[in-house]
């Protein structure tokens, strides 16, 4: 008799366990955990843009040196290409004449922070204060207040992205990294960039990298030959309703 009771209890226990497991699966399928929603809502900058046309934007970060800025202006002017330069506020303090030269040549001068700090280490108020300090400096030289920002080191979190957007600035990353800051030789920079560019790409260069002036003409010529049109970042990003997918690609809404 005891054996029968034992097996009956074990069967009831197994049935109950199966029922609980089934209920758990049903709940997970129909009511995903909150962490899933939080992950989907992660704040991202724009890395690239969904474009049917062969549009590409080239950008330069200016934080320290200034040896090649005028040479870059001359190269871009030779090919009638307009680019976007993200400049640090402290760089503006040191080289206001270069900021003016960039603007006068028709290039966008945008924000790369005031002191090149790691924004994830700052509060939202500190990020806003730093961005506005740089904006003030750029506007005092160019007369135009920046609307785009490249966060220092490409380092960001939800807090820093939200802080930038709270003052009407759009954070911009890149999907093609020239790695010119590693002092790669010009042929390697050329190969890296031309093999990775696609419609809507944003390319990262630096204004004081060793071999960028040597590599830039060949890159521009190769992409022009492939049918690309160069536009500043403010002209490649979408306005109105859009979404940013999990890769950072900006896409038209719907």
PDB file of C-alpha atoms in Angstrom:
ATOM      1  CA  UNK A   1       0.000   0.000   0.000  1.00  0.00           C
ATOM      2  CA  UNK A   2       2.824   2.389   0.881  1.00  0.00           C
ATOM      3  CA  UNK A   3       4.456   1.680  -2.488  1.00  0.00           C
ATOM      4  CA  UNK A   4       1.266   2.596  -4.344  1.00  0.00           C
ATOM      5  CA  UNK A   5       0.954   5.850  -2.401  1.00  0.00           C
ATOM      6  CA  UNK A   6       4.602   6.666  -3.151  1.00  0.00           C
ATOM      7  CA  UNK A   7       4.174   6.192  -6.907  1.00  0.00           C
ATOM      8  CA  UNK A   8       0.885   8.113  -6.882  1.00  0.00           C
ATOM      9  CA  UNK A   9       2.546  11.054  -5.149  1.00  0.00           C
ATOM     10  CA  UNK A  10       5.479  10.963  -7.591  1.00  0.00           C
ATOM     11  CA  UNK A  11       3.092  11.020 -10.554  1.00  0.00           C
ATOM     12  CA  UNK A  12       1.178  13.949  -9.072  1.00  0.00           C
ATOM     13  CA  UNK A  13       4.443  15.783  -8.460  1.00  0.00           C
ATOM     14  CA  UNK A  14       5.608  15.157 -12.047  1.00  0.00           C
ATOM     15  CA  UNK A  15       2.263  16.332 -13.432  1.00  0.00           C
ATOM     16  CA  UNK A  16       2.430  19.479 -11.321  1.00  0.00           C
ATOM     17  CA  UNK A  17       5.996  20.160 -12.456  1.00  0.00           C
ATOM     18  CA  UNK A  18       4.998  19.784 -16.111  1.00  0.00           C
ATOM     19  CA  UNK A  19       2.067  22.127 -15.592  1.00  0.00           C
ATOM     20  CA  UNK A  20       4.285  24.746 -13.959  1.00  0.00           C
ATOM     21  CA  UNK A  21       6.857  24.472 -16.769  1.00  0.00           C
ATOM     22  CA  UNK A  22       4.128  24.878 -19.390  1.00  0.00           C
ATOM     23  CA  UNK A  23       2.774  27.935 -17.582  1.00  0.00           C
ATOM     24  CA  UNK A  24       6.269  29.372 -17.410  1.00  0.00           C
ATOM     25  CA  UNK A  25       6.843  28.950 -21.143  1.00  0.00           C
ATOM     26  CA  UNK A  26       3.437  30.504 -21.897  1.00  0.00           C
ATOM     27  CA  UNK A  27       4.276  33.489 -19.704  1.00  0.00           C
ATOM     28  CA  UNK A  28       7.695  34.018 -21.272  1.00  0.00           C
ATOM     29  CA  UNK A  29       6.291  33.870 -24.815  1.00  0.00           C
ATOM     30  CA  UNK A  30       3.345  36.167 -24.156  1.00  0.00           C
ATOM     31  CA  UNK A  31       4.884  38.467 -21.553  1.00  0.00           C
ATOM     32  CA  UNK A  32       8.623  38.996 -22.322  1.00  0.00           C
ATOM     33  CA  UNK A  33      10.781  40.051 -19.378  1.00  0.00           C
ATOM     34  CA  UNK A  34      11.194  43.765 -18.755  1.00  0.00           C
ATOM     35  CA  UNK A  35      14.926  43.481 -19.440  1.00  0.00           C
ATOM     36  CA  UNK A  36      14.143  42.690 -23.076  1.00  0.00           C
ATOM     37  CA  UNK A  37      12.206  45.903 -23.443  1.00  0.00           C
ATOM     38  CA  UNK A  38      14.993  47.848 -21.752  1.00  0.00           C
ATOM     39  CA  UNK A  39      17.599  46.403 -24.120  1.00  0.00           C
ATOM     40  CA  UNK A  40      15.454  47.274 -27.139  1.00  0.00           C
ATOM     41  CA  UNK A  41      15.175  50.857 -25.886  1.00  0.00           C
ATOM     42  CA  UNK A  42      18.930  51.387 -25.628  1.00  0.00           C
ATOM     43  CA  UNK A  43      19.986  54.831 -26.815  1.00  0.00           C
ATOM     44  CA  UNK A  44      22.291  54.753 -29.852  1.00  0.00           C
ATOM     45  CA  UNK A  45      24.013  57.432 -31.920  1.00  0.00           C
ATOM     46  CA  UNK A  46      23.751  57.374 -35.715  1.00  0.00           C
ATOM     47  CA  UNK A  47      26.461  55.147 -37.205  1.00  0.00           C
ATOM     48  CA  UNK A  48      25.246  55.253 -40.800  1.00  0.00           C
ATOM     49  CA  UNK A  49      22.077  55.979 -42.781  1.00  0.00           C
ATOM     50  CA  UNK A  50      19.826  53.838 -44.940  1.00  0.00           C
ATOM     51  CA  UNK A  51      20.177  55.460 -48.348  1.00  0.00           C
ATOM     52  CA  UNK A  52      19.231  54.232 -51.796  1.00  0.00           C
ATOM     53  CA  UNK A  53      21.501  56.803 -53.421  1.00  0.00           C
ATOM     54  CA  UNK A  54      25.268  56.449 -53.317  1.00  0.00           C
ATOM     55  CA  UNK A  55      25.840  59.147 -50.718  1.00  0.00           C
ATOM     56  CA  UNK A  56      28.792  59.121 -48.341  1.00  0.00           C
ATOM     57  CA  UNK A  57      30.021  61.514 -45.649  1.00  0.00           C
ATOM     58  CA  UNK A  58      33.617  61.887 -44.595  1.00  0.00           C
ATOM     59  CA  UNK A  59      34.403  63.328 -41.197  1.00  0.00           C
ATOM     60  CA  UNK A  60      37.478  64.411 -39.282  1.00  0.00           C
ATOM     61  CA  UNK A  61      37.985  64.614 -35.536  1.00  0.00           C
ATOM     62  CA  UNK A  62      40.190  67.481 -34.357  1.00  0.00           C
ATOM     63  CA  UNK A  63      41.317  67.235 -30.765  1.00  0.00           C
ATOM     64  CA  UNK A  64      45.060  67.874 -30.541  1.00  0.00           C
ATOM     65  CA  UNK A  65      47.405  68.560 -33.440  1.00  0.00           C
ATOM     66  CA  UNK A  66      46.889  70.988 -36.298  1.00  0.00           C
ATOM     67  CA  UNK A  67      49.702  70.182 -38.685  1.00  0.00           C
ATOM     68  CA  UNK A  68      47.579  69.065 -41.634  1.00  0.00           C
ATOM     69  CA  UNK A  69      44.327  71.013 -41.372  1.00  0.00           C
ATOM     70  CA  UNK A  70      45.076  73.440 -44.192  1.00  0.00           C
ATOM     71  CA  UNK A  71      46.392  70.642 -46.390  1.00  0.00           C
ATOM     72  CA  UNK A  72      43.134  68.734 -45.857  1.00  0.00           C
ATOM     73  CA  UNK A  73      41.158  71.849 -46.754  1.00  0.00           C
ATOM     74  CA  UNK A  74      43.167  72.179 -49.967  1.00  0.00           C
ATOM     75  CA  UNK A  75      42.666  68.515 -50.929  1.00  0.00           C
ATOM     76  CA  UNK A  76      38.929  68.644 -50.296  1.00  0.00           C
ATOM     77  CA  UNK A  77      38.657  71.887 -52.243  1.00  0.00           C
ATOM     78  CA  UNK A  78      40.474  70.302 -55.194  1.00  0.00           C
ATOM     79  CA  UNK A  79      37.713  67.696 -55.480  1.00  0.00           C
ATOM     80  CA  UNK A  80      34.860  70.048 -54.482  1.00  0.00           C
ATOM     81  CA  UNK A  81      34.100  67.812 -51.487  1.00  0.00           C
ATOM     82  CA  UNK A  82      32.497  69.177 -48.327  1.00  0.00           C
ATOM     83  CA  UNK A  83      33.192  67.327 -45.084  1.00  0.00           C
ATOM     84  CA  UNK A  84      32.255  67.524 -41.421  1.00  0.00           C
ATOM     85  CA  UNK A  85      34.892  68.401 -38.837  1.00  0.00           C
ATOM     86  CA  UNK A  86      34.208  67.590 -35.189  1.00  0.00           C
ATOM     87  CA  UNK A  87      36.354  69.887 -33.080  1.00  0.00           C
ATOM     88  CA  UNK A  88      37.103  69.943 -29.353  1.00  0.00           C
ATOM     89  CA  UNK A  89      36.525  73.235 -27.541  1.00  0.00           C
ATOM     90  CA  UNK A  90      40.096  73.335 -26.302  1.00  0.00           C
ATOM     91  CA  UNK A  91      41.233  72.895 -29.936  1.00  0.00           C
ATOM     92  CA  UNK A  92      39.094  75.895 -30.866  1.00  0.00           C
ATOM     93  CA  UNK A  93      40.873  77.892 -28.149  1.00  0.00           C
ATOM     94  CA  UNK A  94      44.259  77.039 -29.654  1.00  0.00           C
ATOM     95  CA  UNK A  95      43.418  77.275 -33.354  1.00  0.00           C
ATOM     96  CA  UNK A  96      40.515  79.670 -33.950  1.00  0.00           C
ATOM     97  CA  UNK A  97      42.003  80.626 -37.322  1.00  0.00           C
ATOM     98  CA  UNK A  98      41.752  76.996 -38.471  1.00  0.00           C
ATOM     99  CA  UNK A  99      38.146  76.776 -37.312  1.00  0.00           C
ATOM    100  CA  UNK A 100      37.396  79.904 -39.343  1.00  0.00           C
ATOM    101  CA  UNK A 101      39.271  78.493 -42.343  1.00  0.00           C
ATOM    102  CA  UNK A 102      37.233  75.274 -42.216  1.00  0.00           C
ATOM    103  CA  UNK A 103      33.984  77.201 -42.035  1.00  0.00           C
ATOM    104  CA  UNK A 104      34.964  79.649 -44.776  1.00  0.00           C
ATOM    105  CA  UNK A 105      35.832  76.682 -47.042  1.00  0.00           C
ATOM    106  CA  UNK A 106      32.253  75.418 -46.675  1.00  0.00           C
ATOM    107  CA  UNK A 107      32.831  72.549 -44.273  1.00  0.00           C
ATOM    108  CA  UNK A 108      30.655  71.779 -41.284  1.00  0.00           C
ATOM    109  CA  UNK A 109      32.242  72.546 -37.930  1.00  0.00           C
ATOM    110  CA  UNK A 110      30.583  70.435 -35.266  1.00  0.00           C
ATOM    111  CA  UNK A 111      31.040  69.533 -31.608  1.00  0.00           C
ATOM    112  CA  UNK A 112      33.531  66.966 -30.281  1.00  0.00           C
ATOM    113  CA  UNK A 113      33.112  68.020 -26.611  1.00  0.00           C
ATOM    114  CA  UNK A 114      34.881  70.795 -24.777  1.00  0.00           C
ATOM    115  CA  UNK A 115      37.618  68.836 -22.994  1.00  0.00           C
ATOM    116  CA  UNK A 116      37.497  65.356 -24.621  1.00  0.00           C
ATOM    117  CA  UNK A 117      36.248  63.741 -21.421  1.00  0.00           C
ATOM    118  CA  UNK A 118      34.731  60.268 -21.132  1.00  0.00           C
ATOM    119  CA  UNK A 119      31.040  61.144 -21.120  1.00  0.00           C
ATOM    120  CA  UNK A 120      29.806  57.939 -19.412  1.00  0.00           C
ATOM    121  CA  UNK A 121      31.708  59.143 -16.337  1.00  0.00           C
ATOM    122  CA  UNK A 122      29.745  62.420 -16.251  1.00  0.00           C
ATOM    123  CA  UNK A 123      26.258  63.271 -15.070  1.00  0.00           C
ATOM    124  CA  UNK A 124      23.661  64.469 -17.567  1.00  0.00           C
ATOM    125  CA  UNK A 125      24.100  68.054 -16.364  1.00  0.00           C
ATOM    126  CA  UNK A 126      27.871  67.810 -16.776  1.00  0.00           C
ATOM    127  CA  UNK A 127      27.491  66.484 -20.333  1.00  0.00           C
ATOM    128  CA  UNK A 128      25.117  69.303 -21.249  1.00  0.00           C
ATOM    129  CA  UNK A 129      27.448  71.893 -19.706  1.00  0.00           C
ATOM    130  CA  UNK A 130      30.455  70.498 -21.589  1.00  0.00           C
ATOM    131  CA  UNK A 131      28.584  70.411 -24.907  1.00  0.00           C
ATOM    132  CA  UNK A 132      27.318  73.949 -24.514  1.00  0.00           C
ATOM    133  CA  UNK A 133      30.798  75.210 -23.653  1.00  0.00           C
ATOM    134  CA  UNK A 134      32.113  73.814 -26.931  1.00  0.00           C
ATOM    135  CA  UNK A 135      29.085  75.073 -28.867  1.00  0.00           C
ATOM    136  CA  UNK A 136      29.657  78.568 -27.504  1.00  0.00           C
ATOM    137  CA  UNK A 137      33.268  78.560 -28.682  1.00  0.00           C
ATOM    138  CA  UNK A 138      32.444  77.298 -32.175  1.00  0.00           C
ATOM    139  CA  UNK A 139      29.564  79.747 -32.551  1.00  0.00           C
ATOM    140  CA  UNK A 140      31.774  82.645 -31.484  1.00  0.00           C
ATOM    141  CA  UNK A 141      34.120  81.879 -34.399  1.00  0.00           C
ATOM    142  CA  UNK A 142      31.705  80.726 -37.113  1.00  0.00           C
ATOM    143  CA  UNK A 143      28.454  82.399 -36.134  1.00  0.00           C
ATOM    144  CA  UNK A 144      26.705  79.015 -36.394  1.00  0.00           C
ATOM    145  CA  UNK A 145      25.772  76.844 -33.421  1.00  0.00           C
ATOM    146  CA  UNK A 146      26.537  73.128 -33.931  1.00  0.00           C
ATOM    147  CA  UNK A 147      23.697  70.603 -34.089  1.00  0.00           C
ATOM    148  CA  UNK A 148      25.799  67.433 -34.284  1.00  0.00           C
ATOM    149  CA  UNK A 149      28.211  65.923 -31.783  1.00  0.00           C
ATOM    150  CA  UNK A 150      30.755  63.126 -31.897  1.00  0.00           C
ATOM    151  CA  UNK A 151      31.223  61.865 -28.374  1.00  0.00           C
ATOM    152  CA  UNK A 152      34.880  61.646 -27.268  1.00  0.00           C
ATOM    153  CA  UNK A 153      36.563  58.275 -27.804  1.00  0.00           C
ATOM    154  CA  UNK A 154      33.332  57.060 -29.418  1.00  0.00           C
ATOM    155  CA  UNK A 155      32.384  56.297 -25.813  1.00  0.00           C
ATOM    156  CA  UNK A 156      28.756  56.655 -24.757  1.00  0.00           C
ATOM    157  CA  UNK A 157      25.916  55.332 -22.640  1.00  0.00           C
ATOM    158  CA  UNK A 158      22.177  56.012 -22.475  1.00  0.00           C
ATOM    159  CA  UNK A 159      22.749  58.962 -20.158  1.00  0.00           C
ATOM    160  CA  UNK A 160      25.185  60.798 -22.458  1.00  0.00           C
ATOM    161  CA  UNK A 161      23.121  60.155 -25.602  1.00  0.00           C
ATOM    162  CA  UNK A 162      19.934  61.371 -23.912  1.00  0.00           C
ATOM    163  CA  UNK A 163      21.736  64.426 -22.530  1.00  0.00           C
ATOM    164  CA  UNK A 164      22.950  65.421 -26.007  1.00  0.00           C
ATOM    165  CA  UNK A 165      19.504  64.977 -27.521  1.00  0.00           C
ATOM    166  CA  UNK A 166      17.920  66.960 -24.694  1.00  0.00           C
ATOM    167  CA  UNK A 167      19.557  70.115 -26.104  1.00  0.00           C
ATOM    168  CA  UNK A 168      18.710  69.335 -29.714  1.00  0.00           C
ATOM    169  CA  UNK A 169      22.038  67.743 -30.690  1.00  0.00           C
ATOM    170  CA  UNK A 170      22.309  64.501 -32.638  1.00  0.00           C
ATOM    171  CA  UNK A 171      25.177  62.158 -31.663  1.00  0.00           C
ATOM    172  CA  UNK A 172      27.085  60.846 -34.674  1.00  0.00           C
ATOM    173  CA  UNK A 173      29.308  57.778 -34.743  1.00  0.00           C
ATOM    174  CA  UNK A 174      30.732  56.085 -37.876  1.00  0.00           C
ATOM    175  CA  UNK A 175      30.507  52.764 -39.715  1.00  0.00           C
ATOM    176  CA  UNK A 176      33.840  53.055 -41.550  1.00  0.00           C
ATOM    177  CA  UNK A 177      36.945  53.621 -39.430  1.00  0.00           C
ATOM    178  CA  UNK A 178      40.064  54.532 -41.389  1.00  0.00           C
ATOM    179  CA  UNK A 179      42.223  53.702 -38.345  1.00  0.00           C
ATOM    180  CA  UNK A 180      44.465  56.538 -39.503  1.00  0.00           C
ATOM    181  CA  UNK A 181      45.178  57.322 -35.845  1.00  0.00           C
ATOM    182  CA  UNK A 182      47.187  54.084 -35.719  1.00  0.00           C
ATOM    183  CA  UNK A 183      49.580  55.597 -38.291  1.00  0.00           C
ATOM    184  CA  UNK A 184      48.702  52.979 -40.889  1.00  0.00           C
ATOM    185  CA  UNK A 185      50.437  53.446 -44.222  1.00  0.00           C
ATOM    186  CA  UNK A 186      48.440  55.243 -46.908  1.00  0.00           C
ATOM    187  CA  UNK A 187      47.744  52.138 -49.070  1.00  0.00           C
ATOM    188  CA  UNK A 188      46.271  50.332 -46.062  1.00  0.00           C
ATOM    189  CA  UNK A 189      44.056  53.304 -45.186  1.00  0.00           C
ATOM    190  CA  UNK A 190      42.877  53.494 -48.804  1.00  0.00           C
ATOM    191  CA  UNK A 191      42.025  49.794 -48.890  1.00  0.00           C
ATOM    192  CA  UNK A 192      40.236  49.861 -45.531  1.00  0.00           C
ATOM    193  CA  UNK A 193      38.002  52.767 -46.461  1.00  0.00           C
ATOM    194  CA  UNK A 194      37.168  51.959 -50.080  1.00  0.00           C
ATOM    195  CA  UNK A 195      36.373  48.317 -49.295  1.00  0.00           C
ATOM    196  CA  UNK A 196      33.980  49.215 -46.460  1.00  0.00           C
ATOM    197  CA  UNK A 197      32.010  52.190 -47.767  1.00  0.00           C
ATOM    198  CA  UNK A 198      28.384  51.656 -48.735  1.00  0.00           C
ATOM    199  CA  UNK A 199      25.473  54.004 -49.493  1.00  0.00           C
ATOM    200  CA  UNK A 200      24.877  56.119 -46.385  1.00  0.00           C
ATOM    201  CA  UNK A 201      28.283  55.454 -44.823  1.00  0.00           C
ATOM    202  CA  UNK A 202      29.990  57.851 -42.423  1.00  0.00           C
ATOM    203  CA  UNK A 203      33.790  57.632 -42.539  1.00  0.00           C
ATOM    204  CA  UNK A 204      36.063  58.546 -39.637  1.00  0.00           C
ATOM    205  CA  UNK A 205      39.398  60.319 -40.165  1.00  0.00           C
ATOM    206  CA  UNK A 206      41.520  62.571 -37.959  1.00  0.00           C
ATOM    207  CA  UNK A 207      42.921  65.950 -38.901  1.00  0.00           C
ATOM    208  CA  UNK A 208      46.407  65.245 -37.553  1.00  0.00           C
ATOM    209  CA  UNK A 209      46.964  61.591 -38.505  1.00  0.00           C
ATOM    210  CA  UNK A 210      50.286  60.845 -40.137  1.00  0.00           C
ATOM    211  CA  UNK A 211      49.228  59.454 -43.533  1.00  0.00           C
ATOM    212  CA  UNK A 212      45.702  60.818 -44.013  1.00  0.00           C
ATOM    213  CA  UNK A 213      46.655  63.641 -46.424  1.00  0.00           C
ATOM    214  CA  UNK A 214      48.508  61.085 -48.549  1.00  0.00           C
ATOM    215  CA  UNK A 215      45.574  58.637 -48.576  1.00  0.00           C
ATOM    216  CA  UNK A 216      42.682  61.056 -48.989  1.00  0.00           C
ATOM    217  CA  UNK A 217      42.979  61.900 -52.722  1.00  0.00           C
ATOM    218  CA  UNK A 218      43.010  58.238 -53.765  1.00  0.00           C
ATOM    219  CA  UNK A 219      40.012  57.501 -51.548  1.00  0.00           C
ATOM    220  CA  UNK A 220      38.008  60.376 -52.992  1.00  0.00           C
ATOM    221  CA  UNK A 221      38.932  59.456 -56.572  1.00  0.00           C
ATOM    222  CA  UNK A 222      38.037  55.783 -56.077  1.00  0.00           C
ATOM    223  CA  UNK A 223      34.647  56.566 -54.557  1.00  0.00           C
ATOM    224  CA  UNK A 224      33.854  59.176 -57.195  1.00  0.00           C
ATOM    225  CA  UNK A 225      34.646  56.579 -59.844  1.00  0.00           C
ATOM    226  CA  UNK A 226      32.199  54.200 -58.142  1.00  0.00           C
ATOM    227  CA  UNK A 227      29.478  56.834 -58.457  1.00  0.00           C
ATOM    228  CA  UNK A 228      29.448  58.195 -54.905  1.00  0.00           C
ATOM    229  CA  UNK A 229      28.472  61.761 -54.023  1.00  0.00           C
ATOM    230  CA  UNK A 230      30.105  63.344 -50.962  1.00  0.00           C
ATOM    231  CA  UNK A 231      27.881  65.348 -48.637  1.00  0.00           C
ATOM    232  CA  UNK A 232      28.334  66.720 -45.108  1.00  0.00           C
ATOM    233  CA  UNK A 233      26.767  64.641 -42.353  1.00  0.00           C
ATOM    234  CA  UNK A 234      23.877  67.072 -41.830  1.00  0.00           C
ATOM    235  CA  UNK A 235      22.843  66.315 -45.417  1.00  0.00           C
ATOM    236  CA  UNK A 236      23.152  62.527 -45.235  1.00  0.00           C
ATOM    237  CA  UNK A 237      21.135  61.992 -42.050  1.00  0.00           C
ATOM    238  CA  UNK A 238      17.356  61.777 -42.260  1.00  0.00           C
ATOM    239  CA  UNK A 239      14.958  64.362 -40.879  1.00  0.00           C
ATOM    240  CA  UNK A 240      11.354  63.854 -39.841  1.00  0.00           C
ATOM    241  CA  UNK A 241      10.244  60.441 -38.634  1.00  0.00           C
ATOM    242  CA  UNK A 242      12.959  57.817 -38.450  1.00  0.00           C
ATOM    243  CA  UNK A 243      14.212  54.920 -36.383  1.00  0.00           C
ATOM    244  CA  UNK A 244      17.699  53.780 -35.400  1.00  0.00           C
ATOM    245  CA  UNK A 245      18.133  50.013 -35.523  1.00  0.00           C
ATOM    246  CA  UNK A 246      20.282  47.885 -33.238  1.00  0.00           C
ATOM    247  CA  UNK A 247      23.351  48.463 -35.449  1.00  0.00           C
ATOM    248  CA  UNK A 248      23.016  52.258 -35.300  1.00  0.00           C
ATOM    249  CA  UNK A 249      21.674  52.547 -38.853  1.00  0.00           C
ATOM    250  CA  UNK A 250      19.209  55.426 -39.208  1.00  0.00           C
ATOM    251  CA  UNK A 251      16.194  54.272 -41.234  1.00  0.00           C
ATOM    252  CA  UNK A 252      13.012  55.978 -42.473  1.00  0.00           C
ATOM    253  CA  UNK A 253      10.066  55.306 -40.170  1.00  0.00           C
ATOM    254  CA  UNK A 254       7.612  52.723 -41.454  1.00  0.00           C
TER     255      UNK A 254
END
